[in-house]
Short mmCIF file of C-alpha atoms in Angstrom, two decimals:
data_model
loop_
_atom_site.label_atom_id
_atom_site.label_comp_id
_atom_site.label_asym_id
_atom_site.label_seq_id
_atom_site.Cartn_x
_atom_site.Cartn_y
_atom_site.Cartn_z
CA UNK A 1 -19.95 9.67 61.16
CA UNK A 2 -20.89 6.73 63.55
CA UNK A 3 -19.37 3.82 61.70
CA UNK A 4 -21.51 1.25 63.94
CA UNK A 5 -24.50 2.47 62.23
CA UNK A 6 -25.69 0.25 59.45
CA UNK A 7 -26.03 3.23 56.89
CA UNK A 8 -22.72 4.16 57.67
CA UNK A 9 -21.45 0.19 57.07
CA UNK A 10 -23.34 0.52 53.89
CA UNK A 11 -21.89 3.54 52.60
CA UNK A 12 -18.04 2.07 53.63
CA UNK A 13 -18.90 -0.68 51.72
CA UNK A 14 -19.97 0.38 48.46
CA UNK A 15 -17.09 3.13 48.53
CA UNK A 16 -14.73 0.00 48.29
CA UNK A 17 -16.63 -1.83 46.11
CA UNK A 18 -16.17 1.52 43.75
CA UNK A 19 -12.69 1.65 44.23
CA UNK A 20 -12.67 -2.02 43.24
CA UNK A 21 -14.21 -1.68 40.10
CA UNK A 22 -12.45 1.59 39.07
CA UNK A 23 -8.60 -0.29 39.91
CA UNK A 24 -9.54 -3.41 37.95
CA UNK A 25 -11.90 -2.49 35.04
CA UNK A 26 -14.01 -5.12 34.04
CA UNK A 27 -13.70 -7.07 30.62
CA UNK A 28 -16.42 -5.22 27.72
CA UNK A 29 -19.39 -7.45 27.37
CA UNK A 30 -20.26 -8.66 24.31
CA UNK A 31 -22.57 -5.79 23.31
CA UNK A 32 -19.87 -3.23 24.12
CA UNK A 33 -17.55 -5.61 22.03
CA UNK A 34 -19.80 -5.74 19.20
CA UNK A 35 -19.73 -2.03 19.15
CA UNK A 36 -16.69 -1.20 19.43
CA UNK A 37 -15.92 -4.28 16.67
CA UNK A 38 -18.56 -2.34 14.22
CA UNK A 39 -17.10 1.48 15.20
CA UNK A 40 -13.45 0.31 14.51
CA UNK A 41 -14.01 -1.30 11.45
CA UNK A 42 -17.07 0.96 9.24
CA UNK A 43 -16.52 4.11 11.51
CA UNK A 44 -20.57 4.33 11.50
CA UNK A 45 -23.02 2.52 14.65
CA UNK A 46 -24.21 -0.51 14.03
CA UNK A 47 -28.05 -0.84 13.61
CA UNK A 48 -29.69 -2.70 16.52
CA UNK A 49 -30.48 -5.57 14.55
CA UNK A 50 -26.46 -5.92 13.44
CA UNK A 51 -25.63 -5.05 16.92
CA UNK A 52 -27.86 -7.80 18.56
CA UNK A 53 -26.88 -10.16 15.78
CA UNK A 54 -22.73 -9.64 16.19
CA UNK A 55 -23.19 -9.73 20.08
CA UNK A 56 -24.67 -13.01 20.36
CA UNK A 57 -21.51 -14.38 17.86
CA UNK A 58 -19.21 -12.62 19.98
CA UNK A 59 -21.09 -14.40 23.37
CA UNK A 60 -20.93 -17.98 21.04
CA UNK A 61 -16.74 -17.30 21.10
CA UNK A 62 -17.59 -16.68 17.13
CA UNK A 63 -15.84 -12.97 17.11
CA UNK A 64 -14.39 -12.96 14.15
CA UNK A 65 -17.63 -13.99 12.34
CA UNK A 66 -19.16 -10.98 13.92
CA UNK A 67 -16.20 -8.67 12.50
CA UNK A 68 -16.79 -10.22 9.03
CA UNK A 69 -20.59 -9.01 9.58
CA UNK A 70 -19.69 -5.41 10.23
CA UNK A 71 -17.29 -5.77 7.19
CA UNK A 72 -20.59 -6.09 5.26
CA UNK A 73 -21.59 -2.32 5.41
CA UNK A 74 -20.89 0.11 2.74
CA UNK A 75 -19.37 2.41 5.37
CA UNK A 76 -16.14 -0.17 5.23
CA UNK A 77 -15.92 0.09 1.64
CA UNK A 78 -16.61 3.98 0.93
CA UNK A 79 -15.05 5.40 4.62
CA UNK A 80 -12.39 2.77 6.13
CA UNK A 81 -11.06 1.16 2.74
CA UNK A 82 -10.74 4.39 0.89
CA UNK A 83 -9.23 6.50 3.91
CA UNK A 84 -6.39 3.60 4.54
CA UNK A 85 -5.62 3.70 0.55
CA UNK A 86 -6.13 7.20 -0.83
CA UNK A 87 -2.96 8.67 0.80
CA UNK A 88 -0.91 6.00 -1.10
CA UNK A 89 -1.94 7.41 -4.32
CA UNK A 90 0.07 10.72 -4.24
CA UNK A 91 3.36 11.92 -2.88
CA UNK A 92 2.05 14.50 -0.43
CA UNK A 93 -0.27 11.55 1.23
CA UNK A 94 -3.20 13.10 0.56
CA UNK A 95 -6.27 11.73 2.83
CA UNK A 96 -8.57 14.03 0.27
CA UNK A 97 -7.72 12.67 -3.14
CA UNK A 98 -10.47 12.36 -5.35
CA UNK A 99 -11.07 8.30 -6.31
CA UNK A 100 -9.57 7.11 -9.20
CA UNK A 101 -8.41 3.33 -10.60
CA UNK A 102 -5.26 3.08 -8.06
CA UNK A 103 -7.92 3.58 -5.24
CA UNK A 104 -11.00 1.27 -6.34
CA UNK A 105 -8.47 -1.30 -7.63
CA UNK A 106 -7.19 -2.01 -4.06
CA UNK A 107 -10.89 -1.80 -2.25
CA UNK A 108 -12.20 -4.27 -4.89
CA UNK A 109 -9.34 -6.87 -4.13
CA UNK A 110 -10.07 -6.25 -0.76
CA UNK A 111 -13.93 -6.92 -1.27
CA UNK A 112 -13.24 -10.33 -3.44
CA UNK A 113 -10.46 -11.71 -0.97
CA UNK A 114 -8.13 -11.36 -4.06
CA UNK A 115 -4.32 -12.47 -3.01
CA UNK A 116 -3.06 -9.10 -1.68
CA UNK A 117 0.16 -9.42 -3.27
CA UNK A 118 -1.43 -9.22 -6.73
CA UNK A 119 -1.90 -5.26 -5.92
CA UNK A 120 1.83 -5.19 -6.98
CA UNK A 121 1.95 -7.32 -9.95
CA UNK A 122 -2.05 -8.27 -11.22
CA UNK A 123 -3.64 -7.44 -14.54
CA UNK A 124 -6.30 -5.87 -12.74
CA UNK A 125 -8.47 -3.08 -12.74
CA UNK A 126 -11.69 -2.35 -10.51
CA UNK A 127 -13.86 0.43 -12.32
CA UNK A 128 -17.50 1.15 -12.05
CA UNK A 129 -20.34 -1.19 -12.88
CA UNK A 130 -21.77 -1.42 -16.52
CA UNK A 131 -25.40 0.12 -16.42
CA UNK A 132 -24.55 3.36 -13.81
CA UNK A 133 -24.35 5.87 -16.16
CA UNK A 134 -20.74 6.70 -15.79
CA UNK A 135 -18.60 7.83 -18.78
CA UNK A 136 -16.66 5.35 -19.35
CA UNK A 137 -13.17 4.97 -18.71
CA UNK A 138 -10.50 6.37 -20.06
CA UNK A 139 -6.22 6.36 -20.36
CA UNK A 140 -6.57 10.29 -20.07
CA UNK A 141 -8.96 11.82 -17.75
CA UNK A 142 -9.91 10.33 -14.03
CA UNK A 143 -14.00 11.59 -14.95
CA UNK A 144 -15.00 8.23 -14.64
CA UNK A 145 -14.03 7.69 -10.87
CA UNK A 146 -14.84 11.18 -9.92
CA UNK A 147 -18.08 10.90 -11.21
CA UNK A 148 -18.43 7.51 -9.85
CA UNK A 149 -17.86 8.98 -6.27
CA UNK A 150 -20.11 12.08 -6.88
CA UNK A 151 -23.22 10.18 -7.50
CA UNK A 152 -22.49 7.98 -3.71
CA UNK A 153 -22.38 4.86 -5.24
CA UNK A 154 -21.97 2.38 -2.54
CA UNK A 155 -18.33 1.14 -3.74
CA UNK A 156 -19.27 -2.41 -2.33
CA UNK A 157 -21.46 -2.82 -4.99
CA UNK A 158 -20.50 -0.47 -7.90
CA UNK A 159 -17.29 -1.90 -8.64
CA UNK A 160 -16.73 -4.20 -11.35
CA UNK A 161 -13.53 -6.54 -12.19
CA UNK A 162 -11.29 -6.41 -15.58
CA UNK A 163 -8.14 -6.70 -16.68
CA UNK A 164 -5.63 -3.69 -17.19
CA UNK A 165 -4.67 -5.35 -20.64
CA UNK A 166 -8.36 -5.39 -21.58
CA UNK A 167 -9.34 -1.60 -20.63
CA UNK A 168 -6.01 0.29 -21.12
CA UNK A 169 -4.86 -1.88 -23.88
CA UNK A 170 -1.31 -2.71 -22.18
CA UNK A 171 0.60 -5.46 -22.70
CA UNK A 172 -0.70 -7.90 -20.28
CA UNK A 173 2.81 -8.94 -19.44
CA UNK A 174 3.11 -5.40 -18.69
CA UNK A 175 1.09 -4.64 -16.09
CA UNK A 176 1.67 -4.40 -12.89
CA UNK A 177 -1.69 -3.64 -10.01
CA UNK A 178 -1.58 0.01 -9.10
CA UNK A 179 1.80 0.43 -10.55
CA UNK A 180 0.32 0.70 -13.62
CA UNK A 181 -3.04 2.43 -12.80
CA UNK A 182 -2.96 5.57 -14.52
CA UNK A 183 -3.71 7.02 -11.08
CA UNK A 184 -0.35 5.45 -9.78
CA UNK A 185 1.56 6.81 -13.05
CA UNK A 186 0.52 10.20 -12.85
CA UNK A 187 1.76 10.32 -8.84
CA UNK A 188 4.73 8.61 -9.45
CA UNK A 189 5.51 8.00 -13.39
CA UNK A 190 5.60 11.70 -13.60
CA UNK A 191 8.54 13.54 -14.80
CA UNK A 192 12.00 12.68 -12.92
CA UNK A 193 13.10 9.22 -14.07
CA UNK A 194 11.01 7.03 -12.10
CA UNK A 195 12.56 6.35 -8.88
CA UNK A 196 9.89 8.23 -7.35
CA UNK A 197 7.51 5.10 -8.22
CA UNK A 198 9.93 2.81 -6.36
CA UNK A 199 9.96 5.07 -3.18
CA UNK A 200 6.97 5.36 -3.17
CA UNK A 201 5.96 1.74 -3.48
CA UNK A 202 8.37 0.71 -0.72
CA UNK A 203 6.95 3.55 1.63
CA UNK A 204 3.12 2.56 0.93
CA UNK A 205 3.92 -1.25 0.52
CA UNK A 206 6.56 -2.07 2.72
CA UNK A 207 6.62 0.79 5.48
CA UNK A 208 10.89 1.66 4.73
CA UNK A 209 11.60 4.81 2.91
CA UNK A 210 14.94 5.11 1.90
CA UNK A 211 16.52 6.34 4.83
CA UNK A 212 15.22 2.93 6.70
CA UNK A 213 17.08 0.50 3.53
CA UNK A 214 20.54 3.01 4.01
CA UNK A 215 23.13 0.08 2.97
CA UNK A 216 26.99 1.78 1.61
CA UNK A 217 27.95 -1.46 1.20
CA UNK A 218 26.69 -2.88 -1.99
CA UNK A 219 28.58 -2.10 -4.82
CA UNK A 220 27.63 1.04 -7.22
CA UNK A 221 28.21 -0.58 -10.92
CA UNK A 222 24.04 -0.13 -11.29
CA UNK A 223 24.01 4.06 -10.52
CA UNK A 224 23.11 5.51 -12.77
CA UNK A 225 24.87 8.41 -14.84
CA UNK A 226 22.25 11.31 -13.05
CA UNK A 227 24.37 11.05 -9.47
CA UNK A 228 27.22 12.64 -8.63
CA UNK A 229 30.44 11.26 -7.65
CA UNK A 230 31.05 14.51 -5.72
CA UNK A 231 28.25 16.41 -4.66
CA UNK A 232 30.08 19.92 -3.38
CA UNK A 233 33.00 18.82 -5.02
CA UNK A 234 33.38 15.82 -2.05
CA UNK A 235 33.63 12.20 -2.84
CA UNK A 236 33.21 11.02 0.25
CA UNK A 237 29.43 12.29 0.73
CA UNK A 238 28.60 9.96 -2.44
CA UNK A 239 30.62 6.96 -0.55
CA UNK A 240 29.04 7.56 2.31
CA UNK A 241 25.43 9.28 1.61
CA UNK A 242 24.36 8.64 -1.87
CA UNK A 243 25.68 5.42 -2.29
CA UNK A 244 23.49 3.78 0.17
CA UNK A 245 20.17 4.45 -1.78
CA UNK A 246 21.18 4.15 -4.90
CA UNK A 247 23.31 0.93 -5.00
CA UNK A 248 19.86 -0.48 -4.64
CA UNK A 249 17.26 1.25 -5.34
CA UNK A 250 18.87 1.90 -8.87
CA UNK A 251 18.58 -1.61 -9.85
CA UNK A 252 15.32 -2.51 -8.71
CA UNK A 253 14.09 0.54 -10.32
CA UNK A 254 15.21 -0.43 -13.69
CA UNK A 255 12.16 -2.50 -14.01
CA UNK A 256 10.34 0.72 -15.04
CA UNK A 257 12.83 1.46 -17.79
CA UNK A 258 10.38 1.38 -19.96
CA UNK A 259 6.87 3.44 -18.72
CA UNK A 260 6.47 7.12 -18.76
CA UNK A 261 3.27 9.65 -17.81
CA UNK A 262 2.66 11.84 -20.79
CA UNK A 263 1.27 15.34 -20.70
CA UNK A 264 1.36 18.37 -21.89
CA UNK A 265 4.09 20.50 -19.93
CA UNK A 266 3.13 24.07 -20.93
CA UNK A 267 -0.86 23.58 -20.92
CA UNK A 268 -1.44 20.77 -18.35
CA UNK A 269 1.27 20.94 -16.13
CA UNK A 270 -0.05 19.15 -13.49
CA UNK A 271 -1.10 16.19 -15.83
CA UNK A 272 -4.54 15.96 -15.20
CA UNK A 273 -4.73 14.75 -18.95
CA UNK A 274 -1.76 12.77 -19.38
CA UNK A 275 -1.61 8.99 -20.14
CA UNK A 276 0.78 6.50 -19.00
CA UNK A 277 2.73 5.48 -21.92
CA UNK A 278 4.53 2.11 -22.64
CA UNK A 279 7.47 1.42 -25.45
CA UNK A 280 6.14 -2.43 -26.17
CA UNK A 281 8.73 -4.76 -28.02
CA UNK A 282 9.68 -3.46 -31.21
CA UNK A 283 9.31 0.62 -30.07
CA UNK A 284 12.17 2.63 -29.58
CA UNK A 285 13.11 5.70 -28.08
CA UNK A 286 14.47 8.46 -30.79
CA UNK A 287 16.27 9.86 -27.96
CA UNK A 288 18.26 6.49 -26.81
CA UNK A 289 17.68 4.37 -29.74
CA UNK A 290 16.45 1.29 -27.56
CA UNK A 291 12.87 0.86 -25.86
CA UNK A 292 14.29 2.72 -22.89
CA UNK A 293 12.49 6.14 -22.33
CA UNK A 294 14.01 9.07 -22.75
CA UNK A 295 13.95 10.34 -18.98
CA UNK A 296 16.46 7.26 -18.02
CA UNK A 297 19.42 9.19 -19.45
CA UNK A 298 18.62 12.26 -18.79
CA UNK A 299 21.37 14.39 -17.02
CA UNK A 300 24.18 11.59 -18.20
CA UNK A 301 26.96 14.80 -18.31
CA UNK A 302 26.82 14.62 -14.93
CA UNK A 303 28.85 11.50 -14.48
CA UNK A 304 29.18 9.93 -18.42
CA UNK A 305 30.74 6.86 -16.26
CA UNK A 306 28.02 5.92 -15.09
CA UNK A 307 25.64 2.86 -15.50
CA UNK A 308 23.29 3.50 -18.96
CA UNK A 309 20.60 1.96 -18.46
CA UNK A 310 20.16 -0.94 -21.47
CA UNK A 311 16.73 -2.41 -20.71
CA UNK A 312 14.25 -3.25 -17.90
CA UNK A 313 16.64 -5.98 -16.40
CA UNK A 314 16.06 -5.78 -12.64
CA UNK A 315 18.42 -7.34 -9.44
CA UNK A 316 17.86 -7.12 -5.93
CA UNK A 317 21.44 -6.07 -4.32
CA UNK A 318 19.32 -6.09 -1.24
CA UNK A 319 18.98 -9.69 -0.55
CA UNK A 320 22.49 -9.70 0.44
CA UNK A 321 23.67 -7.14 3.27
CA UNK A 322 21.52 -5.55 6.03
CA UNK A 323 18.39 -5.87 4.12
CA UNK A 324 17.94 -9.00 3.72
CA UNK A 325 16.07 -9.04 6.63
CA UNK A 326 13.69 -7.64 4.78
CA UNK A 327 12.19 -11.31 4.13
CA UNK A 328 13.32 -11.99 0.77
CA UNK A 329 11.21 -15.21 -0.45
CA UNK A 330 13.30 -17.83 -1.43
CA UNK A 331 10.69 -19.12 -4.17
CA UNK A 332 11.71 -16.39 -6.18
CA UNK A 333 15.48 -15.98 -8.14
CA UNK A 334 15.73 -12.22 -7.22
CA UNK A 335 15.84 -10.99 -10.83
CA UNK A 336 13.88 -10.21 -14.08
CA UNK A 337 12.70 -8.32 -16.42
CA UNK A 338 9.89 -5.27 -15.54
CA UNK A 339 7.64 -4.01 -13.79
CA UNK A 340 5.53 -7.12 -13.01
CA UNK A 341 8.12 -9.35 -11.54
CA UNK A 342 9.75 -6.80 -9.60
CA UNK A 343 6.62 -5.82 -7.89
CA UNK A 344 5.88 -9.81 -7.26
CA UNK A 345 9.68 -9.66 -5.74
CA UNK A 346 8.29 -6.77 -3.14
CA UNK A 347 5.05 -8.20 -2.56
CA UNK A 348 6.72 -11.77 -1.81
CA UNK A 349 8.91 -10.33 1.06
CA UNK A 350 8.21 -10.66 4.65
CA UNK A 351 8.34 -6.76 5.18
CA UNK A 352 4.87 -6.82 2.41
CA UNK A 353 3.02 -8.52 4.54
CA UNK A 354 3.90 -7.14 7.89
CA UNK A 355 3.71 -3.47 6.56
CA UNK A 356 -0.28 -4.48 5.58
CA UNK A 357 -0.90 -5.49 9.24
CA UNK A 358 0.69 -2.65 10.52
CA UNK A 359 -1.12 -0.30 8.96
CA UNK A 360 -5.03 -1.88 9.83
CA UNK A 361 -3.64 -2.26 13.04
CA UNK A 362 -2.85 1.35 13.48
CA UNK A 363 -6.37 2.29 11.57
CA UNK A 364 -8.28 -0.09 13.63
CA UNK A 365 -6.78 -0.02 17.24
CA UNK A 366 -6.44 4.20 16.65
CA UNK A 367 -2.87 3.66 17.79
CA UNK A 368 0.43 2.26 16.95
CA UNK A 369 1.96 -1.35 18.33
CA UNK A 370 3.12 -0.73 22.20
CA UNK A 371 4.35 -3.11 24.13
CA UNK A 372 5.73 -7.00 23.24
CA UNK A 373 2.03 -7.91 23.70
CA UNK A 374 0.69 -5.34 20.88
CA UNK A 375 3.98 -6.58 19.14
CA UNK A 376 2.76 -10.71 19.53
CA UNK A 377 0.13 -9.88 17.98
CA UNK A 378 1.03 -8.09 14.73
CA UNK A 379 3.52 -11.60 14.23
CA UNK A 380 0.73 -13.81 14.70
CA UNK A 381 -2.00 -11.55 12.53
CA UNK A 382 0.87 -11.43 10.09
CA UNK A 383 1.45 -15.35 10.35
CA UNK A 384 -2.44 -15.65 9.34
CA UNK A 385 -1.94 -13.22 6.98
CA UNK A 386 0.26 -14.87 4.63
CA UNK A 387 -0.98 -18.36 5.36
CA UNK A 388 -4.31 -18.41 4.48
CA UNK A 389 -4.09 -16.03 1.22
CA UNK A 390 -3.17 -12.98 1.80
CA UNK A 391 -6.86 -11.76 2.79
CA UNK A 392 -6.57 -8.23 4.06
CA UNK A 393 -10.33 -8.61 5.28
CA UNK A 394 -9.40 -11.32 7.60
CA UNK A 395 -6.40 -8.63 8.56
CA UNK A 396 -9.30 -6.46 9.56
CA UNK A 397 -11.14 -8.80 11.54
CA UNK A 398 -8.24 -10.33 13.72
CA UNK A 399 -7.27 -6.75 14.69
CA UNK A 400 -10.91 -5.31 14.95
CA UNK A 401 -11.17 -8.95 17.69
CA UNK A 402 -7.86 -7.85 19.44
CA UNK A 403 -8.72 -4.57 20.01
CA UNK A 404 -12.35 -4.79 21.13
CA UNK A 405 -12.24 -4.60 24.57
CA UNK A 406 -9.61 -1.64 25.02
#
């Protein structure tokens, strides 16, 4: 090729400029930004009008007003909401659970910018609006939500607010957000004696399972007479192993000393009609002659030397040792008495907060933190987080911002 020629000069120079462009990519406009803003967030396209109106916020520096707009299709409600809560509402994470009150209890906080926290301590219940046709709701059957979600009820609008105490007929003082959702006490109430709805609410609530809280040095009087001094035979596999979870997790979980899931063994196995059932003051057990339910002591041959468990007296061992870095708020004394307190001691803790933000971060950016930039970020959402309410839509819209341009 004769590079003198001015076709030739041309085609030289637009090569570069291509090479340019493809080593530095440019910055998303504000229409791409709006897009992507409305695809991370509803997981549906925005119509043009939506589109047209969230690009010209984004192009008056008014970004997170234009995530707020996406947040105002039913596709966030019914697709993004539900597919970041459903797995918590089982212990094989399932993504395909059918709705029920643990579910639309958590998107209806999130669509009334209700304290987040609350989910682990709130007399509250989200169930379908008076005037759809729904049976109603009941303590033994999950019809109500199934049906809700097999007629497409856009969940934005078809959720209603009450209280737990008012629908269930729990003590109000008893109830605890999902924790006390039937839908959380048939996952985690069921059988076993209950430490499975501890696990499970630090794994869903504050992103540590066990393994991640591992501390041998707190001391074992709480453990409870179920564990074995010497599994195999070998002491030093409970001093070294066993100890570590349960030193802790055996006095937090106390606070459900009182709560069982109820179903018939031999013809419902699976509990699909079972209740969640609560000893109220003046109740007792026939099998422990206190309001403690039977499952709490059962197995107590295995070590009779063991802690019995009294009552639903709670104390976190954990704000001492290794895990108080969980973020232990100093507002609160670190003990109490059930269910609702102890899940206001988890929801109070810097871990809480940061485990939210993690997990719409992940859902909205389609990728875990990093790099110390991706890492800046989930501090300072985090920061927002817990200072202005504990608003998991605002969560949304910071990350949906921070990730628009990628």
């Amino acid at each position: 090729m004769n590079i003198k020629s001015p076709a030739a000069r041309l085609l030289l120079a637009a090569t570069a400029s291509i090479g340019a462009s493809l080593a530095q990519p440019a910055l998303a406009g504000p229409e791409e930004q709006a897009a992507q803003i409305h695809s991370r967030i509803t997981g549906v396209k925005p119509s043009v009008a939506t589109l047209t109106q969230m690009a010209e916020l984004i192009a008056a520096d008014k970004a997170s007003d234009a995530a707020y707009l996406a947040m105002q299709s039913d596709a966030f409600y019914n697709v993004t909401l539900k597919n970041l809560v459903t797995p918590w509402t089982s212990r094989d994470g399932d993504n395909f659970a059918p709705l029920n009150d643990y579910t639309a209890t958590v998107i209806g906080m999130v669509r009334d910018d209700e304290d987040f926290r609350e989910i682990l301590s709130g007399d509250i219940l989200y169930t379908g609006a008076s005037g759809l046709g729904l049976p109603a709701y009941s303590n033994s059957n999950n019809n109500h939500y199934i049906e809700l979600e097999n007629s497409g009820y856009p969940l934005q609008t078809a959720l209603e607010r009450k209280t737990q105490s008012s629908v269930t007929g729990l003590p109000s003082d008893a109830t605890a957000g999902v924790i006390t959702t039937r839908g959380g006490a048939k996952a985690f109430f069921y059988a076993g004696t209950n430490r499975a709805m501890f696990r499970f609410t630090l794994m869903n609530h504050l992103c540590r399972d066990l393994e991640q809280v591992h501390d041998t040095s707190r001391p074992p009087d709480r453990i409870r007479q179920d564990v074995s001094r010497s599994p195999g035979g070998d002491s030093r596999v409970f001093q070294n192993s066993c100890i570590g979870c349960h030193s802790g997790m055996d006095p937090l979980a106390q606070a459900f000393a009182y709560y069982d899931f109820v179903y018939d063994v031999d013809n419902d196995p699976t509990g699909e009609n079972g209740h969640l059932d609560y000893n109220s003051a003046g109740e007792t057990d026939p099998a422990t002659g206190t309001r403690v339910k039977a499952k709490h002591h059962i197995n107590s041959a295995t070590f009779p030397y063991g802690f019995v468990i009294p009552d639903d007296k709670w104390d976190n061992y954990w704000r001492e040792g290794p895990n108080m870095h969980l973020g232990w708020s100093s507002a609160l004394p670190g003990s109490g008495n059930g269910a609702k307190s102890m899940g206001q001691e988890l929801a109070n803790s810097e871990a809480f907060a940061q485990c939210q933000v993690t997990k719409v971060f992940e859902q909205v950016c389609l990728r875990a933190p990093e790099d110390q930039q991706d890492r800046n970020q989930i501090d300072s959402i985090t920061a927002s987080f817990t200072g202005n309410g504990y608003r998991l839509k605002q969560v949304y819209a910071d990350t949906a911002v921070y990730c628009a341009g990628e």
